[in-house]
Structure formats: structure tokens, C-alpha cells
PDB file of C-alpha atoms and ligand atoms in Angstrom:
ATOM      1  CA  UNK A1066      15.407  -2.161 -13.753  1.00  0.00           C
ATOM      2  CA  UNK A1067      12.028  -2.627 -14.815  1.00  0.00           C
ATOM      3  CA  UNK A1068       8.538  -1.746 -12.922  1.00  0.00           C
ATOM      4  CA  UNK A1069       5.306  -2.950 -14.125  1.00  0.00           C
ATOM      5  CA  UNK A1070       2.077  -2.441 -12.910  1.00  0.00           C
ATOM      6  CA  UNK A1071      -1.356  -3.115 -12.912  1.00  0.00           C
ATOM      7  CA  UNK A1072      -4.068  -1.376 -11.075  1.00  0.00           C
ATOM      8  CA  UNK A1073      -8.088  -2.511 -11.779  1.00  0.00           C
ATOM      9  CA  UNK A1074     -11.590  -1.220  -9.421  1.00  0.00           C
ATOM     10  CA  UNK A1075     -13.434  -3.777  -8.244  1.00  0.00           C
ATOM     11  CA  UNK A1076     -16.375  -4.710 -11.073  1.00  0.00           C
ATOM     12  CA  UNK A1077     -18.532  -1.514 -11.454  1.00  0.00           C
ATOM     13  CA  UNK A1078     -16.645   0.679  -8.658  1.00  0.00           C
ATOM     14  CA  UNK A1079     -14.026   3.814  -8.587  1.00  0.00           C
ATOM     15  CA  UNK A1080     -10.668   2.619  -8.427  1.00  0.00           C
ATOM     16  CA  UNK A1081      -9.670   3.763  -4.861  1.00  0.00           C
ATOM     17  CA  UNK A1082      -6.299   2.177  -5.368  1.00  0.00           C
ATOM     18  CA  UNK A1083      -3.208   3.761  -6.919  1.00  0.00           C
ATOM     19  CA  UNK A1084       0.415   3.012  -7.905  1.00  0.00           C
ATOM     20  CA  UNK A1085       3.094   5.902  -8.755  1.00  0.00           C
ATOM     21  CA  UNK A1086       6.665   4.718  -9.545  1.00  0.00           C
ATOM     22  CA  UNK A1087       9.687   6.834 -10.683  1.00  0.00           C
ATOM     23  CA  UNK A1088      13.535   5.479 -12.295  1.00  0.00           C
ATOM     24  CA  UNK A1089      14.164   3.996  -8.799  1.00  0.00           C
ATOM     25  CA  UNK A1090      11.034   3.921  -6.471  1.00  0.00           C
ATOM     26  CA  UNK A1091       7.329   3.087  -6.516  1.00  0.00           C
ATOM     27  CA  UNK A1092       4.655   3.063  -4.251  1.00  0.00           C
ATOM     28  CA  UNK A1093       1.473   1.766  -3.930  1.00  0.00           C
ATOM     29  CA  UNK A1094      -2.112   3.420  -1.800  1.00  0.00           C
ATOM     30  CA  UNK A1095      -5.181   1.726  -0.959  1.00  0.00           C
ATOM     31  CA  UNK A1096      -7.650   4.384   0.249  1.00  0.00           C
ATOM     32  CA  UNK A1097     -10.423   2.959   2.494  1.00  0.00           C
ATOM     33  CA  UNK A1098     -13.671   2.840   1.255  1.00  0.00           C
ATOM     34  CA  UNK A1099     -15.707   5.374   4.109  1.00  0.00           C
ATOM     35  CA  UNK A1100     -18.899   3.537   5.934  1.00  0.00           C
ATOM     36  CA  UNK A1101     -22.270   4.297   4.512  1.00  0.00           C
ATOM     37  CA  UNK A1102     -23.722   6.899   6.048  1.00  0.00           C
ATOM     38  CA  UNK A1103     -20.919   8.419   8.105  1.00  0.00           C
ATOM     39  CA  UNK A1104     -20.103  12.020   7.714  1.00  0.00           C
ATOM     40  CA  UNK A1105     -15.903  12.395   6.564  1.00  0.00           C
ATOM     41  CA  UNK A1106     -15.740  15.989   7.336  1.00  0.00           C
ATOM     42  CA  UNK A1107     -14.411  16.220   3.901  1.00  0.00           C
ATOM     43  CA  UNK A1108     -15.721  17.015   1.071  1.00  0.00           C
ATOM     44  CA  UNK A1109     -13.777  15.351  -1.338  1.00  0.00           C
ATOM     45  CA  UNK A1110     -14.391  11.679  -2.442  1.00  0.00           C
ATOM     46  CA  UNK A1111     -11.263   9.122  -1.360  1.00  0.00           C
ATOM     47  CA  UNK A1112      -9.488   9.101  -4.975  1.00  0.00           C
ATOM     48  CA  UNK A1113      -8.976  13.055  -4.691  1.00  0.00           C
ATOM     49  CA  UNK A1114      -7.050  12.165  -1.254  1.00  0.00           C
ATOM     50  CA  UNK A1115      -5.144   9.157  -2.896  1.00  0.00           C
ATOM     51  CA  UNK A1116      -4.361  11.417  -5.958  1.00  0.00           C
ATOM     52  CA  UNK A1117      -3.477  14.068  -3.651  1.00  0.00           C
ATOM     53  CA  UNK A1118      -0.937  12.264  -1.834  1.00  0.00           C
ATOM     54  CA  UNK A1119       0.617   9.867  -4.140  1.00  0.00           C
ATOM     55  CA  UNK A1120       1.194  13.449  -6.615  1.00  0.00           C
ATOM     56  CA  UNK A1121       2.594  15.236  -3.680  1.00  0.00           C
ATOM     57  CA  UNK A1122       4.869  12.176  -2.552  1.00  0.00           C
ATOM     58  CA  UNK A1123       5.754  11.633  -5.918  1.00  0.00           C
ATOM     59  CA  UNK A1124       6.995  15.212  -6.144  1.00  0.00           C
ATOM     60  CA  UNK A1125       9.336  14.841  -3.313  1.00  0.00           C
ATOM     61  CA  UNK A1126      10.591  11.317  -3.817  1.00  0.00           C
ATOM     62  CA  UNK A1127      11.965  13.116  -7.421  1.00  0.00           C
ATOM     63  CA  UNK A1128      12.992  16.710  -5.803  1.00  0.00           C
ATOM     64  CA  UNK A1129      14.271  15.320  -2.026  1.00  0.00           C
ATOM     65  CA  UNK A1130      15.732  12.093  -2.992  1.00  0.00           C
ATOM     66  CA  UNK A1131      18.220  11.808   0.109  1.00  0.00           C
ATOM     67  CA  UNK A1132      15.167  12.660   2.264  1.00  0.00           C
ATOM     68  CA  UNK A1133      14.138   9.447   4.505  1.00  0.00           C
ATOM     69  CA  UNK A1134      11.130   7.753   3.558  1.00  0.00           C
ATOM     70  CA  UNK A1135       8.836   8.486   6.425  1.00  0.00           C
ATOM     71  CA  UNK A1136      10.165  12.528   6.336  1.00  0.00           C
ATOM     72  CA  UNK A1137       9.112  12.136   3.044  1.00  0.00           C
ATOM     73  CA  UNK A1138       5.868  10.403   3.860  1.00  0.00           C
ATOM     74  CA  UNK A1139       5.027  13.105   6.832  1.00  0.00           C
ATOM     75  CA  UNK A1140       5.579  16.148   4.591  1.00  0.00           C
ATOM     76  CA  UNK A1141       3.639  14.387   2.057  1.00  0.00           C
ATOM     77  CA  UNK A1142       0.589  14.524   4.228  1.00  0.00           C
ATOM     78  CA  UNK A1143       0.994  17.507   5.865  1.00  0.00           C
ATOM     79  CA  UNK A1144       0.665  18.737   2.014  1.00  0.00           C
ATOM     80  CA  UNK A1145      -2.122  17.205   1.589  1.00  0.00           C
ATOM     81  CA  UNK A1146      -3.836  18.280   4.658  1.00  0.00           C
ATOM     82  CA  UNK A1147      -3.155  21.722   3.676  1.00  0.00           C
ATOM     83  CA  UNK A1148      -4.762  21.051   0.206  1.00  0.00           C
ATOM     84  CA  UNK A1149      -8.200  20.875   1.659  1.00  0.00           C
ATOM     85  CA  UNK A1150      -7.890  22.727   5.597  1.00  0.00           C
ATOM     86  CA  UNK A1151      -9.796  25.415   4.023  1.00  0.00           C
ATOM     87  CA  UNK A1152     -12.877  23.346   2.664  1.00  0.00           C
ATOM     88  CA  UNK A1153     -12.941  20.407   5.395  1.00  0.00           C
ATOM     89  CA  UNK A1154     -12.869  19.449   8.941  1.00  0.00           C
ATOM     90  CA  UNK A1155      -9.526  17.773   9.215  1.00  0.00           C
ATOM     91  CA  UNK A1156     -10.332  16.799  13.737  1.00  0.00           C
ATOM     92  CA  UNK A1157     -12.820  14.600  12.332  1.00  0.00           C
ATOM     93  CA  UNK A1158     -11.624  11.185  12.936  1.00  0.00           C
ATOM     94  CA  UNK A1159     -13.803   9.804   9.901  1.00  0.00           C
ATOM     95  CA  UNK A1160     -11.517  11.874   7.334  1.00  0.00           C
ATOM     96  CA  UNK A1161     -10.842  10.091   4.236  1.00  0.00           C
ATOM     97  CA  UNK A1162      -7.658   7.931   4.743  1.00  0.00           C
ATOM     98  CA  UNK A1163      -4.997   5.570   2.345  1.00  0.00           C
ATOM     99  CA  UNK A1164      -2.270   3.306   2.775  1.00  0.00           C
ATOM    100  CA  UNK A1165       0.926   3.819   1.742  1.00  0.00           C
ATOM    101  CA  UNK A1166       3.422   1.716   0.340  1.00  0.00           C
ATOM    102  CA  UNK A1167       7.201   2.929  -0.806  1.00  0.00           C
ATOM    103  CA  UNK A1168      10.122   1.033  -2.483  1.00  0.00           C
ATOM    104  CA  UNK A1169      13.426   3.386  -3.098  1.00  0.00           C
ATOM    105  CA  UNK A1170      16.729   1.679  -4.491  1.00  0.00           C
ATOM    106  CA  UNK A1171      19.665   3.964  -3.774  1.00  0.00           C
ATOM    107  CA  UNK A1172      23.436   2.567  -4.213  1.00  0.00           C
ATOM    108  CA  UNK A1173      23.479  -1.052  -2.965  1.00  0.00           C
ATOM    109  CA  UNK A1174      20.326  -1.089  -0.614  1.00  0.00           C
ATOM    110  CA  UNK A1175      16.861  -1.194  -1.077  1.00  0.00           C
ATOM    111  CA  UNK A1176      14.788   0.955   1.293  1.00  0.00           C
ATOM    112  CA  UNK A1177      10.912   0.328   2.580  1.00  0.00           C
ATOM    113  CA  UNK A1178       7.962   1.848   3.939  1.00  0.00           C
ATOM    114  CA  UNK A1179       4.515   0.307   4.257  1.00  0.00           C
ATOM    115  CA  UNK A1180       2.209   2.145   5.537  1.00  0.00           C
ATOM    116  CA  UNK A1181      -1.820   0.328   6.359  1.00  0.00           C
ATOM    117  CA  UNK A1182      -2.143  -3.330   5.294  1.00  0.00           C
ATOM    118  CA  UNK A1183      -0.722  -2.966   1.634  1.00  0.00           C
ATOM    119  CA  UNK A1184       2.162  -5.345   1.924  1.00  0.00           C
ATOM    120  CA  UNK A1185       5.779  -5.728   0.081  1.00  0.00           C
ATOM    121  CA  UNK A1186       7.444  -9.015  -0.097  1.00  0.00           C
ATOM    122  CA  UNK A1187      11.121  -9.388  -1.626  1.00  0.00           C
ATOM    123  CA  UNK A1188      11.894 -12.189  -3.491  1.00  0.00           C
ATOM    124  CA  UNK A1189      15.461 -13.791  -4.211  1.00  0.00           C
ATOM    125  CA  UNK A1190      16.740 -16.362  -6.786  1.00  0.00           C
ATOM    126  CA  UNK A1191      17.139 -19.546  -4.372  1.00  0.00           C
ATOM    127  CA  UNK A1192      13.210 -18.827  -3.858  1.00  0.00           C
ATOM    128  CA  UNK A1193      13.167 -17.549  -0.461  1.00  0.00           C
ATOM    129  CA  UNK A1194      10.594 -15.001   0.242  1.00  0.00           C
ATOM    130  CA  UNK A1195      10.230 -12.359   2.807  1.00  0.00           C
ATOM    131  CA  UNK A1196       7.210 -10.704   3.511  1.00  0.00           C
ATOM    132  CA  UNK A1197       6.711  -7.050   4.990  1.00  0.00           C
ATOM    133  CA  UNK A1198       3.362  -6.287   6.568  1.00  0.00           C
ATOM    134  CA  UNK A1199       1.592  -3.547   8.497  1.00  0.00           C
ATOM    135  CA  UNK A1200      -0.601  -5.837   9.851  1.00  0.00           C
ATOM    136  CA  UNK A1201      -2.078  -3.814  12.825  1.00  0.00           C
ATOM    137  CA  UNK A1202      -5.442  -4.102  11.349  1.00  0.00           C
ATOM    138  CA  UNK A1203      -5.404  -7.856  11.562  1.00  0.00           C
ATOM    139  CA  UNK A1204      -4.986  -7.632  15.526  1.00  0.00           C
ATOM    140  CA  UNK A1205      -7.370  -5.034  16.693  1.00  0.00           C
ATOM    141  CA  UNK A1206      -9.269  -5.866  20.273  1.00  0.00           C
ATOM    142  CA  UNK A1207     -12.122  -8.219  20.210  1.00  0.00           C
ATOM    143  CA  UNK A1208     -11.285  -9.541  16.322  1.00  0.00           C
ATOM    144  CA  UNK A1209     -13.235  -9.292  12.919  1.00  0.00           C
ATOM    145  CA  UNK A1210     -15.977  -7.858  12.028  1.00  0.00           C
ATOM    146  CA  UNK A1211     -14.846  -4.674  13.148  1.00  0.00           C
ATOM    147  CA  UNK A1212     -17.694  -1.972  14.445  1.00  0.00           C
ATOM    148  CA  UNK A1213     -16.860   1.349  12.990  1.00  0.00           C
ATOM    149  CA  UNK A1214     -16.782   2.989  16.207  1.00  0.00           C
ATOM    150  CA  UNK A1215     -13.646   0.539  17.233  1.00  0.00           C
ATOM    151  CA  UNK A1216     -12.240   1.526  13.871  1.00  0.00           C
ATOM    152  CA  UNK A1217     -12.486   5.393  14.640  1.00  0.00           C
ATOM    153  CA  UNK A1218     -11.061   4.959  18.070  1.00  0.00           C
ATOM    154  CA  UNK A1219      -8.179   3.060  17.488  1.00  0.00           C
ATOM    155  CA  UNK A1220      -6.984   4.787  14.041  1.00  0.00           C
ATOM    156  CA  UNK A1221      -3.743   6.633  14.473  1.00  0.00           C
ATOM    157  CA  UNK A1222      -3.584   5.921  17.881  1.00  0.00           C
ATOM    158  CA  UNK A1223      -1.150   4.424  20.169  1.00  0.00           C
ATOM    159  CA  UNK A1224      -2.121   0.777  20.591  1.00  0.00           C
ATOM    160  CA  UNK A1225      -4.210   1.157  17.929  1.00  0.00           C
ATOM    161  CA  UNK A1226      -2.959   0.975  13.655  1.00  0.00           C
ATOM    162  CA  UNK A1227      -1.577   4.011  11.728  1.00  0.00           C
ATOM    163  CA  UNK A1228      -3.063   5.328   7.916  1.00  0.00           C
ATOM    164  CA  UNK A1229      -1.950   8.166   6.085  1.00  0.00           C
ATOM    165  CA  UNK A1230      -5.244  10.559   6.455  1.00  0.00           C
ATOM    166  CA  UNK A1231      -4.675  14.203   8.592  1.00  0.00           C
ATOM    167  CA  UNK A1232      -1.645  13.168  11.086  1.00  0.00           C
ATOM    168  CA  UNK A1233       1.210  13.760   9.547  1.00  0.00           C
ATOM    169  CA  UNK A1234       3.430  11.882  12.393  1.00  0.00           C
ATOM    170  CA  UNK A1235       1.457   8.608  11.346  1.00  0.00           C
ATOM    171  CA  UNK A1236       4.411   8.135   8.745  1.00  0.00           C
ATOM    172  CA  UNK A1237       6.813   7.744  12.121  1.00  0.00           C
ATOM    173  CA  UNK A1238       4.596   4.883  13.212  1.00  0.00           C
ATOM    174  CA  UNK A1239       5.101   2.697   9.644  1.00  0.00           C
ATOM    175  CA  UNK A1240       7.404  -0.395   9.747  1.00  0.00           C
ATOM    176  CA  UNK A1241      10.447   0.506   7.831  1.00  0.00           C
ATOM    177  CA  UNK A1242      14.005  -1.213   6.637  1.00  0.00           C
ATOM    178  CA  UNK A1243      16.449  -1.674   4.408  1.00  0.00           C
ATOM    179  CA  UNK A1244      17.897  -4.437   3.107  1.00  0.00           C
ATOM    180  CA  UNK A1245      20.896  -4.967   0.683  1.00  0.00           C
ATOM    181  CA  UNK A1246      20.667  -4.939  -2.958  1.00  0.00           C
ATOM    182  CA  UNK A1247      21.639  -8.943  -3.302  1.00  0.00           C
ATOM    183  CA  UNK A1248      22.255  -9.857  -7.031  1.00  0.00           C
ATOM    184  CA  UNK A1249      18.212 -11.292  -8.704  1.00  0.00           C
ATOM    185  CA  UNK A1250      16.497  -9.842  -5.780  1.00  0.00           C
ATOM    186  CA  UNK A1251      13.073  -8.401  -6.813  1.00  0.00           C
ATOM    187  CA  UNK A1252      10.229  -6.539  -5.326  1.00  0.00           C
ATOM    188  CA  UNK A1253       6.471  -6.889  -4.876  1.00  0.00           C
ATOM    189  CA  UNK A1254       3.989  -4.112  -3.845  1.00  0.00           C
ATOM    190  CA  UNK A1255       0.190  -5.299  -3.607  1.00  0.00           C
ATOM    191  CA  UNK A1256      -3.074  -3.910  -2.335  1.00  0.00           C
ATOM    192  CA  UNK A1257      -4.565  -6.508  -0.017  1.00  0.00           C
ATOM    193  CA  UNK A1258      -6.810  -6.734  -2.873  1.00  0.00           C
ATOM    194  CA  UNK A1259      -4.022  -8.699  -4.709  1.00  0.00           C
ATOM    195  CA  UNK A1260      -2.630 -10.817  -1.721  1.00  0.00           C
ATOM    196  CA  UNK A1261      -6.759 -11.991  -0.772  1.00  0.00           C
ATOM    197  CA  UNK A1262      -4.815 -14.664  -3.354  1.00  0.00           C
ATOM    198  CA  UNK A1263      -2.983 -15.461  -0.117  1.00  0.00           C
ATOM    199  CA  UNK A1264      -5.208 -13.899   2.711  1.00  0.00           C
ATOM    200  CA  UNK A1265      -8.148 -16.014   1.036  1.00  0.00           C
ATOM    201  CA  UNK A1266      -7.960 -18.345  -2.017  1.00  0.00           C
ATOM    202  CA  UNK A1267      -5.270 -20.558  -0.408  1.00  0.00           C
ATOM    203  CA  UNK A1268      -2.084 -19.411  -2.477  1.00  0.00           C
ATOM    204  CA  UNK A1269       1.448 -19.183  -0.620  1.00  0.00           C
ATOM    205  CA  UNK A1270       3.940 -16.286  -1.294  1.00  0.00           C
ATOM    206  CA  UNK A1271       5.765 -18.433  -3.311  1.00  0.00           C
ATOM    207  CA  UNK A1272       2.894 -19.528  -5.151  1.00  0.00           C
ATOM    208  CA  UNK A1273       1.672 -16.174  -5.568  1.00  0.00           C
ATOM    209  CA  UNK A1274       5.288 -14.817  -6.536  1.00  0.00           C
ATOM    210  CA  UNK A1275       5.431 -17.002  -9.297  1.00  0.00           C
ATOM    211  CA  UNK A1276       2.183 -16.262 -10.778  1.00  0.00           C
ATOM    212  CA  UNK A1277       3.459 -12.507 -10.823  1.00  0.00           C
ATOM    213  CA  UNK A1278       6.758 -13.423 -12.843  1.00  0.00           C
ATOM    214  CA  UNK A1279       4.832 -15.597 -14.650  1.00  0.00           C
ATOM    215  CA  UNK A1280       1.661 -13.842 -15.633  1.00  0.00           C
ATOM    216  CA  UNK A1281       2.565 -10.143 -14.599  1.00  0.00           C
ATOM    217  CA  UNK A1282       0.355  -8.075 -12.604  1.00  0.00           C
ATOM    218  CA  UNK A1283      -2.632  -7.560 -14.727  1.00  0.00           C
ATOM    219  CA  UNK A1284      -2.113 -11.910 -15.449  1.00  0.00           C
ATOM    220  CA  UNK A1285      -1.969 -11.828 -11.538  1.00  0.00           C
ATOM    221  CA  UNK A1286      -4.899  -9.704 -10.946  1.00  0.00           C
ATOM    222  CA  UNK A1287      -7.028 -11.767 -13.418  1.00  0.00           C
ATOM    223  CA  UNK A1288      -6.537 -14.758 -10.910  1.00  0.00           C
ATOM    224  CA  UNK A1289      -7.930 -12.426  -8.183  1.00  0.00           C
ATOM    225  CA  UNK A1290     -10.865 -11.958 -10.065  1.00  0.00           C
ATOM    226  CA  UNK A1291     -11.032 -15.883 -11.178  1.00  0.00           C
ATOM    227  CA  UNK A1292     -11.408 -16.576  -7.553  1.00  0.00           C
ATOM    228  CA  UNK A1293     -13.253 -13.724  -6.367  1.00  0.00           C
ATOM    229  CA  UNK A1294     -15.667 -15.248  -8.679  1.00  0.00           C
ATOM    230  CA  UNK A1295     -15.648 -18.595  -7.778  1.00  0.00           C
ATOM    231  CA  UNK A1296     -16.025 -18.025  -3.814  1.00  0.00           C
ATOM    232  CA  UNK A1297     -16.902 -15.473  -1.948  1.00  0.00           C
ATOM    233  CA  UNK A1298     -14.789 -13.671   0.168  1.00  0.00           C
ATOM    234  CA  UNK A1299     -15.674 -14.771   4.061  1.00  0.00           C
ATOM    235  CA  UNK A1300     -15.635 -11.408   5.598  1.00  0.00           C
ATOM    236  CA  UNK A1301     -15.018  -8.785   2.852  1.00  0.00           C
ATOM    237  CA  UNK A1302     -16.307  -7.299   0.091  1.00  0.00           C
ATOM    238  CA  UNK A1303     -16.929  -9.913  -2.848  1.00  0.00           C
ATOM    239  CA  UNK A1304     -14.192  -7.923  -5.074  1.00  0.00           C
ATOM    240  CA  UNK A1305     -11.899  -5.253  -4.277  1.00  0.00           C
ATOM    241  CA  UNK A1306      -9.514  -2.945  -5.857  1.00  0.00           C
ATOM    242  CA  UNK A1307      -6.820  -4.441  -7.020  1.00  0.00           C
ATOM    243  CA  UNK A1308      -3.261  -3.158  -7.316  1.00  0.00           C
ATOM    244  CA  UNK A1309       0.004  -5.042  -8.535  1.00  0.00           C
ATOM    245  CA  UNK A1310       4.000  -3.230  -8.952  1.00  0.00           C
ATOM    246  CA  UNK A1311       6.679  -5.756  -9.907  1.00  0.00           C
ATOM    247  CA  UNK A1312      10.271  -4.295  -9.826  1.00  0.00           C
ATOM    248  CA  UNK A1313      12.858  -6.478 -11.238  1.00  0.00           C
ATOM    249  CA  UNK A1314      15.774  -6.537 -13.220  1.00  0.00           C
ATOM    250  CA  UNK A1315      17.155  -4.566 -10.312  1.00  0.00           C
ATOM    251  CA  UNK A1316      20.839  -3.854 -11.424  1.00  0.00           C
ATOM    252  CA  UNK A1317      23.398  -3.351  -8.858  1.00  0.00           C
ATOM    253  CA  UNK A1318      25.445   0.195  -9.501  1.00  0.00           C
ATOM    254  CA  UNK A1319      28.665   0.066 -10.546  1.00  0.00           C
ATOM    255  CA  UNK A1320      30.873   1.686  -7.854  1.00  0.00           C
ATOM    256  CA  UNK A1321      33.276   4.421  -8.661  1.00  0.00           C
TER     257      UNK A1321
HETATM  258 ZN1   ZN B  88     -11.339  17.020   1.865  1.00  0.00          ZN
END
């Protein structure tokens, strides 16, 4: 199996995305940029939360291989809470948060979990692509642009949207599933700063994945930066952190 990745901050900014991988798994995280002037109740910045969660998740992925991905993420959120419960107000509804998307390849199955808007995509040799998205933030009441108050009232609430922050049970609201490991299958994990090539800049999934296979993760991010320079995003940030993970050469394990 080959796992390649690239993660790049928006120009001049600190990268709030992160990517991690192990021998048979990979994950991407996209920390939510705090709205200006909002008191999060947390003394830490977004990268701290993202790195803390990534580190605890990584440990669990390596040591608790058989656990369901949802349990793994819930435990990682819980450990992350413990890491700042003594210094920060974890009841604050604006406490830092992040998306988390994970894939794990075990036996003849690919398992996935996606919480928040960091999409996954499966590519098969007949060029069939399956996009797996948690798109609840695309459908909040009233449509975009969303107010800070609206987002706060719907975060980690039934009927709203779920992210990794201070609520371990959010993990059980992730979009999850598994698919058989068919020959030649490949997987991509992305933050929305990368998939804005599709959401905003006219790519379809087939074109996006073709670029990924031709150019690799860093090449795709270069395409994103070119597009952002040429045409401002209609409602979002001009530039966004962008992360791409590509999992290929997924050999079907030998049965014994
Ligand atoms: Zn904190």
C-alpha cells in the first residue's frame, strides 16, 4: 500500500489542517477557524486542538486495532478534553473544534468515518468514483452565509451538525461504513480547502481524481492555489488550508 499526502496552509497563515497515517490507516483533520472576537473559553489555539486529537487518535489506531472507528474517535475526543479540562471551559459552545475523516484497511474491507466537511472519495479502475461526505454544514437552516449565533446553536446538537470538540458522543454521529476491497481501488481523503476545486472551481470528481493520480497530493494543492489566485471564492476565504491524502496500491491481503 502506498499513502502519500500533502498539507499546506493558506498563504501567510498557520496551518489548521493536519494529516496522519499508519501502516493501514490514514486520517485528515481540519480545525475550524474561530470567528473574530468570540471567546472560546480555551487558552489553546486551533492547531493545538488538532494536533492533540491527532496524537491521541494515532495512538489508539496503533494500539487498539480492532476497535470500531467510532469508539476510537470518541475516546480520542475524551482524552483531548482531559488534556485541557483543568485550564479551559469545556462547556463553552465556541470551544475549538475540528473535522475528522479516517479510513482503515483491514482484511478485505475498507472502513471509513467522516465527521464534518472533510470528504473522502473511492476510485475504482472503471473510473467509478464514490464520494463520501458529511454535508450537514451545507444544509443549515436559512442557507449561507451562516451567522455565528446560528452555527453555535446547531453545533453538536440533534438536527444540526457534529464535529470533534468537547463532546465524545459526536463520534457516533459521523458518517460511517465499509466497502469491500476490490482490486485496484484507491482512496482519497481531503479537507474542503482542497475540494473547493470541485465545490467552486468547476472540477468534477473524475477530473479531480485524475489530477490526484497524475500530479500527486502536492500537485492538486498547486491547482487549488492557481484557481484561488485567479478567481476569488464567492463566499469563503480567498485561500484556505488544503490537505490531500492519496491511498493507492492497496494489495488484497493473502488469505491463509
Ligand atoms: Zn484549551
